[in-house]
Backbone as numpy.savetxt, mean C-alpha at the origin, in Angstrom:
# Nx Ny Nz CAx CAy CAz Cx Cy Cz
6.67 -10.39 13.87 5.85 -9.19 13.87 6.71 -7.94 13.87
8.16 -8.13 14.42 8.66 -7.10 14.85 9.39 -6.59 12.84
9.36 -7.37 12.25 9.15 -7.42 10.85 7.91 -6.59 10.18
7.09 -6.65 10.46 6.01 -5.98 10.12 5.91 -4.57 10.77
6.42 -4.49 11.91 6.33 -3.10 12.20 7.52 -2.70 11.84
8.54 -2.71 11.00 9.55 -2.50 10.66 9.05 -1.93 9.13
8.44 -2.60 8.51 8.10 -2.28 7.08 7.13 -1.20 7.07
6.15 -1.43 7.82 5.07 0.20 8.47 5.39 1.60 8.15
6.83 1.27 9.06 7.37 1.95 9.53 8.20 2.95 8.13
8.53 1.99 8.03 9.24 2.42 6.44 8.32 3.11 5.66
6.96 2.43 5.48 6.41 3.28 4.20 5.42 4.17 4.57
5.75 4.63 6.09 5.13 5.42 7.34 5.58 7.01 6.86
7.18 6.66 6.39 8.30 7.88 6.15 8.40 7.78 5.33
8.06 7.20 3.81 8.00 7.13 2.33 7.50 8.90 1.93
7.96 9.83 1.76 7.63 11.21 1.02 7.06 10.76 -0.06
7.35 10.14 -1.16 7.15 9.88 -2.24 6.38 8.63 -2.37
5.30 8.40 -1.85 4.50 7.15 -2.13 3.97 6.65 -3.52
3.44 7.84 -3.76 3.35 7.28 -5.50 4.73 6.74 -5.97
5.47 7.29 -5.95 6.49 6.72 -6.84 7.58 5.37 -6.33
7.47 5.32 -4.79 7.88 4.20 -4.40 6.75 3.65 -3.86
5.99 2.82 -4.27 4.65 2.11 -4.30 3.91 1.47 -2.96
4.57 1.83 -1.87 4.34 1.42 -0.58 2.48 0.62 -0.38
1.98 1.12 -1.04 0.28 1.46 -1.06 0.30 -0.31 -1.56
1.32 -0.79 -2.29 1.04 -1.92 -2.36 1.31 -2.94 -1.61
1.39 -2.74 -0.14 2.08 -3.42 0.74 0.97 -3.89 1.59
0.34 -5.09 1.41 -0.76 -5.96 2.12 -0.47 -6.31 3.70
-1.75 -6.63 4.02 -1.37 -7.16 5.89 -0.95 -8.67 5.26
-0.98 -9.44 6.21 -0.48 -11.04 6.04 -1.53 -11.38 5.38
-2.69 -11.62 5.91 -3.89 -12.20 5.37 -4.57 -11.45 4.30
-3.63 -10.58 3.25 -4.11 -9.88 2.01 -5.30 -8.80 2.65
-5.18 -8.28 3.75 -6.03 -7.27 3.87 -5.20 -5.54 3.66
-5.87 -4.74 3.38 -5.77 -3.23 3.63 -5.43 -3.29 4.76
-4.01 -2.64 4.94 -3.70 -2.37 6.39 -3.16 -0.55 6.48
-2.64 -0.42 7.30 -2.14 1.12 7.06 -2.02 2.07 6.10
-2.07 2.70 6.04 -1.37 3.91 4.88 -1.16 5.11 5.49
0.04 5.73 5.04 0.17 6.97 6.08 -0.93 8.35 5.41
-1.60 7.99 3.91 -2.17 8.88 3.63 -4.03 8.56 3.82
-3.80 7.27 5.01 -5.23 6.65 4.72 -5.37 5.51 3.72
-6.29 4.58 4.31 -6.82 3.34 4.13 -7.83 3.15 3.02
-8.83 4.38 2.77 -9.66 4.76 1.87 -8.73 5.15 0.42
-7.68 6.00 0.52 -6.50 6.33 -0.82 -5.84 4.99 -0.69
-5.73 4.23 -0.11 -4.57 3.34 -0.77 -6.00 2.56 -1.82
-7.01 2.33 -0.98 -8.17 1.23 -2.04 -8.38 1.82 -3.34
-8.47 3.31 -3.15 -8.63 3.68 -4.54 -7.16 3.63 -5.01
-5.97 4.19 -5.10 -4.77 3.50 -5.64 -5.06 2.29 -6.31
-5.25 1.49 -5.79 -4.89 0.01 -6.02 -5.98 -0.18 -6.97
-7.27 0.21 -6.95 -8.37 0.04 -7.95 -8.03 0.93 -9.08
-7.18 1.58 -9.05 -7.00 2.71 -10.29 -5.92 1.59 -11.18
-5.18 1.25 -10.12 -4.05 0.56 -10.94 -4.67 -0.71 -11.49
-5.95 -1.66 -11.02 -6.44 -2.79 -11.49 -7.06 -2.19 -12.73
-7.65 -1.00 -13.03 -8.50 -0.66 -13.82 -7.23 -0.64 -15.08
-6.21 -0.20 -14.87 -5.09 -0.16 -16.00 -4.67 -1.12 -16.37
-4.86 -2.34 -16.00 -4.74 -3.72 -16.07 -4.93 -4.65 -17.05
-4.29 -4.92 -17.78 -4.95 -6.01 -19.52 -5.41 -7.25 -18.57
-6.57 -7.07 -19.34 -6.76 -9.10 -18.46 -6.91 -9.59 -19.43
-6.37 -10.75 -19.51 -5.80 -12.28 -19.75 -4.50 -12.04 -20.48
């Protein structure tokens, strides 16, 4: 755990989140966990980036 609050931590102090992608950093069990800009912006992030997405 002390791993996990280590990485937090890190993208806690990320200035540049867009560009170093922190927002993509899941809890263990693939849930939304932190964001230092909020929990609501990282979901939309991540849905903006699925929407840019080729599927198959």
């Amino acid at each position: 755990h002390e791993q996990d609050r280590d990485d937090a931590a890190a993208c806690a102090r990320n200035p540049v989140a867009v560009v170093v992608p922190c927002h993509r950093v899941l809890g263990r069990d693939g849930a939304l966990t932190g964001y230092r800009w909020g929990v609501d912006r990282k979901a939309e992030l991540l849905r903006r980036e699925a929407a840019r997405m080729p599927i198959g």
